XYZ file of C-alpha atoms in Angstrom:
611
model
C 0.000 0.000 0.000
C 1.367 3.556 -0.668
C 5.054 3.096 -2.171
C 7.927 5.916 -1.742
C 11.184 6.233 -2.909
C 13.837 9.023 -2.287
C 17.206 9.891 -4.307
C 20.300 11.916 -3.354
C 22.523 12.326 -5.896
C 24.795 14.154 -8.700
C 23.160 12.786 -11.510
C 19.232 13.831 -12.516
C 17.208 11.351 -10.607
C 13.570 12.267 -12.306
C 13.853 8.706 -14.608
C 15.286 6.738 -11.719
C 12.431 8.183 -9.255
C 9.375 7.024 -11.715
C 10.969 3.757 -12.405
C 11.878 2.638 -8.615
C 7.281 3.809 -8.764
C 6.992 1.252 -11.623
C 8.759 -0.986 -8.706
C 6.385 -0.711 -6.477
C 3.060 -0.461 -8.692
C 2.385 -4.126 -7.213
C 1.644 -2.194 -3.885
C -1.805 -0.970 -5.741
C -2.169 2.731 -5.881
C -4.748 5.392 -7.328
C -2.329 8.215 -7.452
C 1.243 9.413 -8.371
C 3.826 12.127 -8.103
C 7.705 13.600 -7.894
C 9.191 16.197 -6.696
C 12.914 17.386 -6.938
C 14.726 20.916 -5.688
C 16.378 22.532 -8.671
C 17.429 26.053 -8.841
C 16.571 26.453 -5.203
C 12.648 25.414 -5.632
C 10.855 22.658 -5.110
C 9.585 21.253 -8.636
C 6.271 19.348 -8.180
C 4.237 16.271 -10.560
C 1.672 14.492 -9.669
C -1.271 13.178 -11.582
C -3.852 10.992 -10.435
C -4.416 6.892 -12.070
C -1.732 5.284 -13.384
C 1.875 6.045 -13.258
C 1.663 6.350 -17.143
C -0.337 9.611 -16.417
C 2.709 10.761 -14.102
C 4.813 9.960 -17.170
C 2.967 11.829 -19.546
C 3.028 15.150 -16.922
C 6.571 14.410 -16.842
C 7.366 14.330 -20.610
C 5.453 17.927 -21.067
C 6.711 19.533 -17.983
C 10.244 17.857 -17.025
C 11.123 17.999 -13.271
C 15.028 18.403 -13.394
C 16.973 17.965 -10.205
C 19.911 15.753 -8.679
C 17.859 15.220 -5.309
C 14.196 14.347 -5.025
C 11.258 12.024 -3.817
C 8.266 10.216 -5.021
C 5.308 8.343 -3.915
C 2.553 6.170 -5.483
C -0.674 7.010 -3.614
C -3.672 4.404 -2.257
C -6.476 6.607 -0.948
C -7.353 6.553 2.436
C -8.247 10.394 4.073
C -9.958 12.154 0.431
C -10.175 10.615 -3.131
C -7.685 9.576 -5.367
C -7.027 13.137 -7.136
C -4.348 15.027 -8.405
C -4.831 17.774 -4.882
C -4.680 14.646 -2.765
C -1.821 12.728 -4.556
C 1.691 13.135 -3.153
C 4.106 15.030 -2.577
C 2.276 17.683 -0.615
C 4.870 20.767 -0.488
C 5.092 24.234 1.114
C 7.203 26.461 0.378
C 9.798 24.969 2.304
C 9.489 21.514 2.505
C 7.788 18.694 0.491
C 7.008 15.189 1.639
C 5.551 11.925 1.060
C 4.034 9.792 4.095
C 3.003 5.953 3.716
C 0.541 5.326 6.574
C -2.005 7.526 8.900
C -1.663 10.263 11.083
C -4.884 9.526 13.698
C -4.472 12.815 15.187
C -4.503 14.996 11.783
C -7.971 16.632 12.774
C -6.935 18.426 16.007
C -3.143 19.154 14.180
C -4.914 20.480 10.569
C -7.081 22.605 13.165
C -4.196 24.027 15.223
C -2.612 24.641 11.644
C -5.700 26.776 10.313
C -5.798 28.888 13.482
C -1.972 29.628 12.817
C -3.429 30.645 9.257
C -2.061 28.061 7.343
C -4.419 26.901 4.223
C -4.406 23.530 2.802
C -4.517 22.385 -1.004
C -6.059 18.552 -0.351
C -8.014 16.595 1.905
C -5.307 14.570 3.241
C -3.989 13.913 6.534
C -0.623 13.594 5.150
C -0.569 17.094 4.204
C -0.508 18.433 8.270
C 2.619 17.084 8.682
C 4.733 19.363 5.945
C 3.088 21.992 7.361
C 4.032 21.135 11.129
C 7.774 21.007 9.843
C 7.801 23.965 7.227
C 6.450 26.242 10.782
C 9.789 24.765 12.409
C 11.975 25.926 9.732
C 10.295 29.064 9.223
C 11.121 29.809 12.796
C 14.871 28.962 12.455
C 14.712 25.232 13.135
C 17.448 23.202 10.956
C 16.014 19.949 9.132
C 16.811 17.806 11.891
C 15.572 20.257 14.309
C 12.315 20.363 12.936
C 11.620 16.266 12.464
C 12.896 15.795 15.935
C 10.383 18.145 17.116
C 7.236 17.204 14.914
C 8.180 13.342 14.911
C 6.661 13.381 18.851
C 3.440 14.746 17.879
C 2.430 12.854 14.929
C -0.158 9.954 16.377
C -0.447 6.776 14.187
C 1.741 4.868 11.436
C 3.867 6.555 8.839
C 7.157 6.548 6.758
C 7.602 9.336 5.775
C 10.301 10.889 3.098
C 11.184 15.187 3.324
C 12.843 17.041 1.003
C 13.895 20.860 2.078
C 14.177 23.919 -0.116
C 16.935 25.333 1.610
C 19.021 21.993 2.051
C 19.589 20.511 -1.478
C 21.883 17.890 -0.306
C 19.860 16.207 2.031
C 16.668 14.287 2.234
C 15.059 12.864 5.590
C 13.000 9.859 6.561
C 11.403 8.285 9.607
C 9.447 5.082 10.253
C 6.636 4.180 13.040
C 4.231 1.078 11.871
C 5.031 1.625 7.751
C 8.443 0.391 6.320
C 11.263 2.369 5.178
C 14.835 1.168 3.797
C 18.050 3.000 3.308
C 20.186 2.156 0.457
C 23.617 2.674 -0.351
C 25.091 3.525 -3.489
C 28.009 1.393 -4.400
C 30.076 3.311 -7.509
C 32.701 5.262 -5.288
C 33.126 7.672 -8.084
C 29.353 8.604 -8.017
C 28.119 8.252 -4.171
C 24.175 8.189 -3.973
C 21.895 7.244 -0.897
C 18.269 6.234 -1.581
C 14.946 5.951 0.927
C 12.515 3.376 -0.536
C 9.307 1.520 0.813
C 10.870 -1.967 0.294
C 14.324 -3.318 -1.157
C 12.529 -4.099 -4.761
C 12.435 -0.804 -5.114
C 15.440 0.177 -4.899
C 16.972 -3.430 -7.056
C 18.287 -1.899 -9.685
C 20.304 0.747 -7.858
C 21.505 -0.538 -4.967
C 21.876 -4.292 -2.988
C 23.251 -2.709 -0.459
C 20.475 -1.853 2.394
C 20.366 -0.789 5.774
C 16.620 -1.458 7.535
C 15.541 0.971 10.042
C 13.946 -0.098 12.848
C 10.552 1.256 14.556
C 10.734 4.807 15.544
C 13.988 5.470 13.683
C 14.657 8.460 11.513
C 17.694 9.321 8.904
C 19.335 12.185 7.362
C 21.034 10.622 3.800
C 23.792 12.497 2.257
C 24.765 11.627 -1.033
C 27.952 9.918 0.706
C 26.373 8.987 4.300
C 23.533 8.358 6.526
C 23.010 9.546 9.695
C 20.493 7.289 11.956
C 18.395 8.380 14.833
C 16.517 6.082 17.188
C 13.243 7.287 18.658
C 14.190 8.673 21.624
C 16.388 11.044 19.501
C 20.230 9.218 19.685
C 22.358 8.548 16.936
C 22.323 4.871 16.631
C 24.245 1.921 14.227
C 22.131 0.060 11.959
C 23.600 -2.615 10.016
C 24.449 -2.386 5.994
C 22.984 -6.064 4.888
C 22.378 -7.428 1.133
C 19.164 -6.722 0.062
C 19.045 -9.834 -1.966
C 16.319 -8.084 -3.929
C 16.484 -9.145 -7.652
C 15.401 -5.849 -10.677
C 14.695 -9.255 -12.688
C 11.979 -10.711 -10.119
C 9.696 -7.648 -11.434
C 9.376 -8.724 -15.160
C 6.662 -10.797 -16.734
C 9.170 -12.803 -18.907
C 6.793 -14.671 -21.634
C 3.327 -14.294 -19.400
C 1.072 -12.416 -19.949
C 0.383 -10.840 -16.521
C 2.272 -11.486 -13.232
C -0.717 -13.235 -11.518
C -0.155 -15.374 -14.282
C 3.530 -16.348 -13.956
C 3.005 -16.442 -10.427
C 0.614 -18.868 -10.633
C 3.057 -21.204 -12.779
C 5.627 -20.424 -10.755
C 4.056 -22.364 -7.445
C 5.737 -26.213 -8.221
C 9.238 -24.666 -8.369
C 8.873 -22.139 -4.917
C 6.844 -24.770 -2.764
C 9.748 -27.196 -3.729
C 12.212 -24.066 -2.337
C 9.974 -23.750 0.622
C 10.383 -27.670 1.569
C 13.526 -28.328 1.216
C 14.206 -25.773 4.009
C 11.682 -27.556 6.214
C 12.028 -31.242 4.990
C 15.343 -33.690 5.545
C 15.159 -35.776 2.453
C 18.222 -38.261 3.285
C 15.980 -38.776 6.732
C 12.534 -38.056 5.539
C 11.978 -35.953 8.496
C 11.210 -32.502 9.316
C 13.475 -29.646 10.750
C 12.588 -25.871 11.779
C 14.676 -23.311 11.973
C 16.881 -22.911 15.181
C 14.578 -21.417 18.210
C 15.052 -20.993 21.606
C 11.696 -22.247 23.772
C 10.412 -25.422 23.808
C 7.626 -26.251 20.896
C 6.612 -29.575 22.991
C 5.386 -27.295 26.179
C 3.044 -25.434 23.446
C -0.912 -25.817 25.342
C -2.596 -23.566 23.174
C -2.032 -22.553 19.184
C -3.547 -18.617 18.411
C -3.255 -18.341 14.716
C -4.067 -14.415 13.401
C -3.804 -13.640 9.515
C -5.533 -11.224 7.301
C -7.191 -12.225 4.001
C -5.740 -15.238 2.015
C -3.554 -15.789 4.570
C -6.213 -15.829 7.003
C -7.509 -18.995 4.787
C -4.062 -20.516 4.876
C -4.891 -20.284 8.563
C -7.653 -22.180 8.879
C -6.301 -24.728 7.048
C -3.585 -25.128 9.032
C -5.936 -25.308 12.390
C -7.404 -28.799 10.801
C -3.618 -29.676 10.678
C -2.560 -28.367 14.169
C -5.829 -30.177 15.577
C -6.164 -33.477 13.733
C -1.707 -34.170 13.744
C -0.406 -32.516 17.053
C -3.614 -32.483 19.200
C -3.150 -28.773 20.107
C -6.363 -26.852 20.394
C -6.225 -23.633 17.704
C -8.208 -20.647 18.126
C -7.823 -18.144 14.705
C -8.878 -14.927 14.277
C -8.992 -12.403 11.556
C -5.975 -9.609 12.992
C -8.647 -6.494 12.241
C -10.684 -8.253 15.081
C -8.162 -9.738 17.171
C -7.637 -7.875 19.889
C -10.995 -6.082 20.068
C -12.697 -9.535 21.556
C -10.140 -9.172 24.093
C -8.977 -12.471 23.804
C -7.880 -14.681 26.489
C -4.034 -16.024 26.108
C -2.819 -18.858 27.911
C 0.320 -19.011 29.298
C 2.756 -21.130 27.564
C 0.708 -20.472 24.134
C 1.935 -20.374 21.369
C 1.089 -16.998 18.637
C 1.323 -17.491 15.003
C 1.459 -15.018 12.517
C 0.895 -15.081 9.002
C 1.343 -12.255 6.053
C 3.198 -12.209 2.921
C 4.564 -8.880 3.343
C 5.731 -8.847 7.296
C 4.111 -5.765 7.236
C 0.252 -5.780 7.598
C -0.879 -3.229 9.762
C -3.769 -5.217 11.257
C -1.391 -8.198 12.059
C 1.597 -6.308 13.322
C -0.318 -4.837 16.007
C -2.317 -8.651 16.794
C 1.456 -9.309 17.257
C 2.608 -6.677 19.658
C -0.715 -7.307 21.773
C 0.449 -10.922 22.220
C 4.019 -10.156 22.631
C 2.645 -7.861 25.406
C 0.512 -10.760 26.866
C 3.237 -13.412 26.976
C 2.765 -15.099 23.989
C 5.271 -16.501 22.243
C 5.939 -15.513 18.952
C 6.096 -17.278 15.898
C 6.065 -15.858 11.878
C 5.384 -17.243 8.711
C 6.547 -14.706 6.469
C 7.850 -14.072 2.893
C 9.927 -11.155 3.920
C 12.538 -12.483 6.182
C 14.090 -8.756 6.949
C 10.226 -7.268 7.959
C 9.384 -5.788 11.022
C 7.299 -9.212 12.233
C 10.175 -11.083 11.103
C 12.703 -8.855 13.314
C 9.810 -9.437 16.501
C 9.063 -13.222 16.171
C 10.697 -15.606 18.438
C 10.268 -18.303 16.050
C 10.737 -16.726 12.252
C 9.499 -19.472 9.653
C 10.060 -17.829 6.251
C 8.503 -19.043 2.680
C 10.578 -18.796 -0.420
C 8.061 -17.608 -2.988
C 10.199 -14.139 -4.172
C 8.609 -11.198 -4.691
C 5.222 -11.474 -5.352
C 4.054 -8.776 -8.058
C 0.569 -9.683 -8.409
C -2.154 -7.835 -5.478
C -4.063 -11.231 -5.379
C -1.856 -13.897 -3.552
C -1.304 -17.360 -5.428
C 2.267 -18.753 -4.508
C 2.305 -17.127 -1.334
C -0.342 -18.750 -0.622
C 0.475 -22.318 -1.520
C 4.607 -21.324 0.027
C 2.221 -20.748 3.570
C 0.606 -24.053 3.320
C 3.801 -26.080 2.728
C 5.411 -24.325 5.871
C 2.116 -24.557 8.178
C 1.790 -28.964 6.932
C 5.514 -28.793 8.432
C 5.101 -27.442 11.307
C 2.352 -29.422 11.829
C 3.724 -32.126 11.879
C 7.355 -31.123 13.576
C 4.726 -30.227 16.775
C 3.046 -33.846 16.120
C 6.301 -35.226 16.318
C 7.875 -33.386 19.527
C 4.646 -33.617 21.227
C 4.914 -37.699 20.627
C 1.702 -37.754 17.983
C 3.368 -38.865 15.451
C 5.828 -41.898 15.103
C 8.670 -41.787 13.410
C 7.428 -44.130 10.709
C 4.289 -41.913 10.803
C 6.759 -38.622 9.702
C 8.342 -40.459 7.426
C 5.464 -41.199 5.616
C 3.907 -37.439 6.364
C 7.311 -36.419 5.042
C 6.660 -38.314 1.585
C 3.853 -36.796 1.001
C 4.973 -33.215 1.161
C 7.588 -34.544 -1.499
C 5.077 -35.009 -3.742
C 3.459 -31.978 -3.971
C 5.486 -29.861 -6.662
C 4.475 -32.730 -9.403
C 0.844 -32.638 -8.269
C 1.212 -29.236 -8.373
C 2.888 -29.451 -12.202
C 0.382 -31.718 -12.876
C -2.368 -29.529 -11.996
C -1.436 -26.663 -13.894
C -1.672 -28.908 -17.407
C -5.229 -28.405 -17.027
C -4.611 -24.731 -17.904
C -6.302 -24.664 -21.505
C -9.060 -26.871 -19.818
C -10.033 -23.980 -17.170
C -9.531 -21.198 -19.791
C -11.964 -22.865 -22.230
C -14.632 -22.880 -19.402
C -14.135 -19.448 -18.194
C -16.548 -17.808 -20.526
C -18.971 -19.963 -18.729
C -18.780 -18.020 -15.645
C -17.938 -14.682 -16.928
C -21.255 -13.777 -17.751
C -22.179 -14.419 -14.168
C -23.298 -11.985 -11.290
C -22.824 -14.252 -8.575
C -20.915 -17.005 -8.016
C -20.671 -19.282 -5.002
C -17.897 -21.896 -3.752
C -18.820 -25.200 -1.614
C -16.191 -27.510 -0.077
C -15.938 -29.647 3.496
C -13.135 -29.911 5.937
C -9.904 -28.775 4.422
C -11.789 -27.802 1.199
C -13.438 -24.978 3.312
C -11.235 -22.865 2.984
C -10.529 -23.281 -0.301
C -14.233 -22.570 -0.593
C -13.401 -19.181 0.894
C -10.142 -18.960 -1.039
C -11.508 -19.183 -4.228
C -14.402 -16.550 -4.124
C -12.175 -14.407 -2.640
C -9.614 -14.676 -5.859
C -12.586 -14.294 -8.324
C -14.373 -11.463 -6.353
C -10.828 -9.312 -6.225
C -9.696 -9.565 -9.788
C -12.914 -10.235 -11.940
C -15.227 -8.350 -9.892
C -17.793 -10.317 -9.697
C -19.689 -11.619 -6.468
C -18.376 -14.531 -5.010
C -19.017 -16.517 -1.262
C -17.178 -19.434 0.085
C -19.489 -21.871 1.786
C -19.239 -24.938 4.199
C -20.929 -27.175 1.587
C -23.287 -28.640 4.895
C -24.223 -24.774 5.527
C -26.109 -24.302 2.089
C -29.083 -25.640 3.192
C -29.286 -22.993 6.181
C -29.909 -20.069 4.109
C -27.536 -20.048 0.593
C -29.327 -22.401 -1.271
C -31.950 -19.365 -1.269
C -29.925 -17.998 -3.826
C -29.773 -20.681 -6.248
C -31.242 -20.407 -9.612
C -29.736 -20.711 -12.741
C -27.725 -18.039 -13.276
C -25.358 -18.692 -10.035
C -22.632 -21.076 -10.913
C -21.649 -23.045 -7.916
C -17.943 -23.969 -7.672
C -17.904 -27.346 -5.414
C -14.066 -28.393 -4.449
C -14.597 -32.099 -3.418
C -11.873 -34.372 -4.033
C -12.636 -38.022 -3.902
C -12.492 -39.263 -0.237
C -14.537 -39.604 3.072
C -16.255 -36.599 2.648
C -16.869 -36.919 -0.769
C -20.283 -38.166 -0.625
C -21.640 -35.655 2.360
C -20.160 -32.749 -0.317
C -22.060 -34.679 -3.244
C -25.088 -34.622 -1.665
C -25.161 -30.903 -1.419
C -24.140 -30.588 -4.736
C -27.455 -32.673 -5.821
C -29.396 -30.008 -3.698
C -27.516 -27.111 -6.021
C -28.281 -28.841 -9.198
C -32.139 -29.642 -8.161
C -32.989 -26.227 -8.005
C -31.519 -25.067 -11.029
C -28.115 -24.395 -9.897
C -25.380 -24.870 -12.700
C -22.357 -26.915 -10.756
C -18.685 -26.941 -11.882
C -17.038 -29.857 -9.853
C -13.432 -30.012 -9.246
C -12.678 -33.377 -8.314
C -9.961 -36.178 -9.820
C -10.839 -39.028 -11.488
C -12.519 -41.269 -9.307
C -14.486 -38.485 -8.129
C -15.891 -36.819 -11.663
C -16.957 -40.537 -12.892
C -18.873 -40.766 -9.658
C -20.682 -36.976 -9.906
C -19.473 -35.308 -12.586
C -22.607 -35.883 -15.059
C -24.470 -33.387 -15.595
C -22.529 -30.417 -14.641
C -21.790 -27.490 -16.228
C -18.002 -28.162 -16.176
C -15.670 -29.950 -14.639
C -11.562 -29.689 -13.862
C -9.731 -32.558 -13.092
C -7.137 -32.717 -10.411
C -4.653 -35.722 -10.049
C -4.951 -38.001 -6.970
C -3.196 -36.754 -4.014
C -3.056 -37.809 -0.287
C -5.737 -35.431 1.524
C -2.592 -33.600 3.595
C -1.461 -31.837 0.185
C -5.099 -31.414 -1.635
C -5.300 -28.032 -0.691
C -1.718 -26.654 -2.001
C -2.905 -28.760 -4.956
C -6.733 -27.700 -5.324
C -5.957 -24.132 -5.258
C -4.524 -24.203 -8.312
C -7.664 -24.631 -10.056
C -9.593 -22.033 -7.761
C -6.419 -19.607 -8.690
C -6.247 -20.498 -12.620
C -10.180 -19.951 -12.748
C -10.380 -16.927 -11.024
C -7.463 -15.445 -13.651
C -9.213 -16.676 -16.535
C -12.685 -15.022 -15.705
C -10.906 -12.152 -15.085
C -9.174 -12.065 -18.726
C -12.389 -12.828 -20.533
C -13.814 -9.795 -18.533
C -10.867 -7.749 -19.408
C -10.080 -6.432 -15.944
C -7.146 -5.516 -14.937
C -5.653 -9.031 -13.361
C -2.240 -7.588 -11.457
C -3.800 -4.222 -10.171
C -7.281 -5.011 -9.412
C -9.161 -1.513 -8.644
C -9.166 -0.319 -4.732
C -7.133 -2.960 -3.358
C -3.104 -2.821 -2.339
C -0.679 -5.043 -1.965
C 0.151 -4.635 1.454
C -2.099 -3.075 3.681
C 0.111 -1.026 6.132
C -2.979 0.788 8.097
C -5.414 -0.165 10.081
């Protein structure tokens, strides 16, 4: 969400500024804009959609300058306009802010009475006025953000460029990322702010994190780093690891799409950090409390991860015997939940950075918990605050709607699963051996599930036409149920619910006619017949089914339906890294038919870093 990047340099940095934005479109945004200091003014862009727009302003009205910032804008105080895009300058000072300031009201207010007058509708916009009165009352740069850094209430990185001070740009962090990077030709020294380390790929590997509460002063040849109570502090210069390359489509057609494909190959990455093959057994990372003494699992997530969740409770549950409660982070800590002591916490987000979840962290952290992360982002801020840091290795993911995230979560969840089975004395050792083989197997089911491709486009015109759509599955299929009408609802816009396939007959099955495609996930099984039965009820009021099933399954029940997609035969602990393929390839295709825009659908961000 929001993306900003900063430049201090010799050399123009205008180009470099709207390409480390093309960077970070992934993040979803509704708004963009530069400005530099040239000639001892501040020279201002912004245009509100796409970054093309930005472009175009660009190519008719250049924005010279050797120093300069720039921020892709997601709406949250006043619409997505050119007045409310960033920067937001006086005549002093310009910044962009990634986050919220809660207390903008009562500071905008104090502001107007000092007869200040504002251009937008943002909250972002009090804070370059707060530090253009410091330096019009003598303050320094650093005088200035060490005095207005106190009073700001909420989450921000922020980036601030000064009139007056041409060599110098300064950022801060509370709640909302923000990187440092280091220039590495001696010749030409540059130093860089940026939202994330993919920003800044192609100019720099060489990044220095900054911590919560932390602010910087970058010279083109140093940094200077402040912790929050004000004292010049060390933080360490680290390899950003960060690849320009992980950012282009290659031969697909959209990222969603390569990301999609790419889900054999990174769930294999993700396992063979978490599986011993010459053993067949399973080892975490190194931690330092005892995973045996856990009593109680509390599992918080947002969104698709929130599904990968509640997957993983029927795993914790059925394999370890550990009773999981799960909660969706906005909620969390407004139930006031009760924690038991020796719990355990787990957190999972793609991004280590989700507002919502950071703070479900912190609570627990507060309450004793201890902390464990499943993260794609090993250098984020939950990474840096988990006692037990289980990282995926799915690479950057471009696309806003999560697919090989997803399935990366679900591989490390099934193994630590079953490492708790195992220390807990559920499972034998012949038993994780044979767990073990199955997680083996699921980058060719995986493979094999993606040569249905053509098969699922060819249908998706089916569906397209469609103004609702809902999803049935039992047990683990559940919440792939909820996983898949979340995907088609994002990126094809159309109306989607995930169902318990035993709920439909307390209420859904009102909406059944036949224009609402039902989507039942049912692989063959013990459950297969309970989730068949339901799907009779769907097709004997009209309702148009499209059964995902292998085999066995579709010769049983797969007369009569609309469509169907076959899935190999897989042992029920991988069927749902396997069955979301076909929820994730048919939510893309619907999407293309429709002509949407897959990789940026409209009002959603990548990573949502407010509340």
């Amino acid at each position: 969400m929001c993306g900003i990047i900063g430049i201090v340099s010799s050399d123009a940095v205008a180009d470099r500024l709207v390409d480390g934005l093309r960077r970070m479109e992934y993040r979803g945004y509704d708004s963009a804009g530069v400005c530099t200091l040239h000639d001892g003014k501040l020279v201002r862009r912004r245009a509100e959609g796409k970054l093309m727009n930005l472009v175009g302003v660009l190519e008719n009205d250049p924005a010279p300058g050797t120093i300069g910032i720039a921020h892709t804008r997601w709406a949250t105080h006043g619409a997505p306009t050119s007045a409310n895009a960033h920067p937001h300058a006086t005549d002093e000072v310009a910044i962009v802010h990634n986050g919220i300031i809660e207390n903008f009201k009562d500071l905008r207010a104090e502001l107007a009475q000092d007869g200040r007058t504002f251009e937008s509708e943002t909250d972002s916009e009090v804070v370059a006025h707060l530090i253009s009165r410091e330096i019009e009352n003598g303050a320094s740069p650093e005088e200035s953000v060490r005095r207005v850094l106190p009073r700001l209430r909420g989450a921000f990185a922020l980036a601030i460029a000064f009139r007056q001070h041409p060599d110098l740009l300064i950022g801060a962090r509370l709640g909302s990322p923000l990187v440092i990077g280091h220039g590495i030709d001696p010749d030409n020294p540059e130093m860089f702010f940026g939202s994330d380390a993919l920003a800044l790929a192609p100019l720099t590997q060489r990044i220095t994190y900054l911590e919560e509460g932390d602010w910087a002063i970058i010279r083109n040849d140093r940094a200077q780093i402040f912790d929050e109570e004000g004292r010049e502090t060390f933080r360490q210069v680290q390899p950003s690891g960060a690849s320009a390359a992980a950012v282009e489509k290659g031969n697909y057609r959209h990222f969603m799409q390569k990301e999609i494909f790419e889900q054999p190959t990174v769930v294999a990455q993700t396992l063979s950090s978490y599986l011993r093959r010459e053993d067949n057994s399973v080892a975490l990372p190194q931690f330092d409390f005892d995973l045996s003494g856990v009593k109680r699992l509390t599992i918080v997530a947002c969104g698709t991860s929130y599904y990968a969740g509640l997957v993983a409770k029927y795993w914790f549950e059925q394999f370890a015997r550990v009773p999981v409660d799960i909660d969706v982070a906005s909620e969390f800590r407004y139930r006031e939940p009760v924690l038991e002591e020796g719990g355990l916490a787990l957190f999972i987000s793609q991004s280590g950075e989700t507002a919502d979840t950071l703070a479900a962290l912190r609570h627990c952290k507060a309450e004793g918990q201890t902390i464990g992360v499943v993260v794609n982002v090993p250098t984020s801020s939950m990474a840096r605050e988990a006692d037990l840091l289980l990282p995926t290795h799915a690479g950057p993911e471009i696309g806003v709607a999560s697919t090989k995230a997803f399935t990366c979560q679900l591989a490390v969840l099934a193994a630590l699963a079953a490492n708790m089975a195992v220390v807990k004395g559920k499972l034998t050792r012949e038993q994780e051996k044979d767990v073990v083989a199955h997680l083996l197997e699921a980058p060719a089911a995986l493979n094999a599930a993606l040569d249905h491709d053509d098969d699922i486009a060819a249908m998706a015109p089916l569906i397209a036409p469609a103004r609702d759509v809902l999803y049935l599955g039992r047990g683990q299929d559940f919440p792939l149920a909820l996983e898949g009408a979340l995907k088609l609802k994002e990126i094809s816009y159309i109306h989607a619910e995930g169902y318990a396939s035993g709920e439909m007959k307390h209420g859904p099955i009102a909406l059944i006619d036949d224009e609402v495609p039902v989507v039942v996930i049912a692989p063959s099984g013990p459950l297969f017949e309970k989730t068949v039965s339901n799907m009779e009820e769907v097709r004997a009021r009209g309702g148009k089914v499209v059964l995902i099933s292998d085999a066995k399954g579709l010769e049983q029940a797969g007369e009569g339906c609309l469509a169907t997609i076959e899935m190999p035969v897989v042992h029920p602990l991988i069927a749902p890294l396997v069955y979301a393929i076909p929820v994730q390839l048919l939510a893309y295709h619907v999407a293309v038919v429709k002509g949407t825009d897959v990789d940026q659908p409209r009002n959603l961000a990548k990573s949502v870093t407010v509340e």
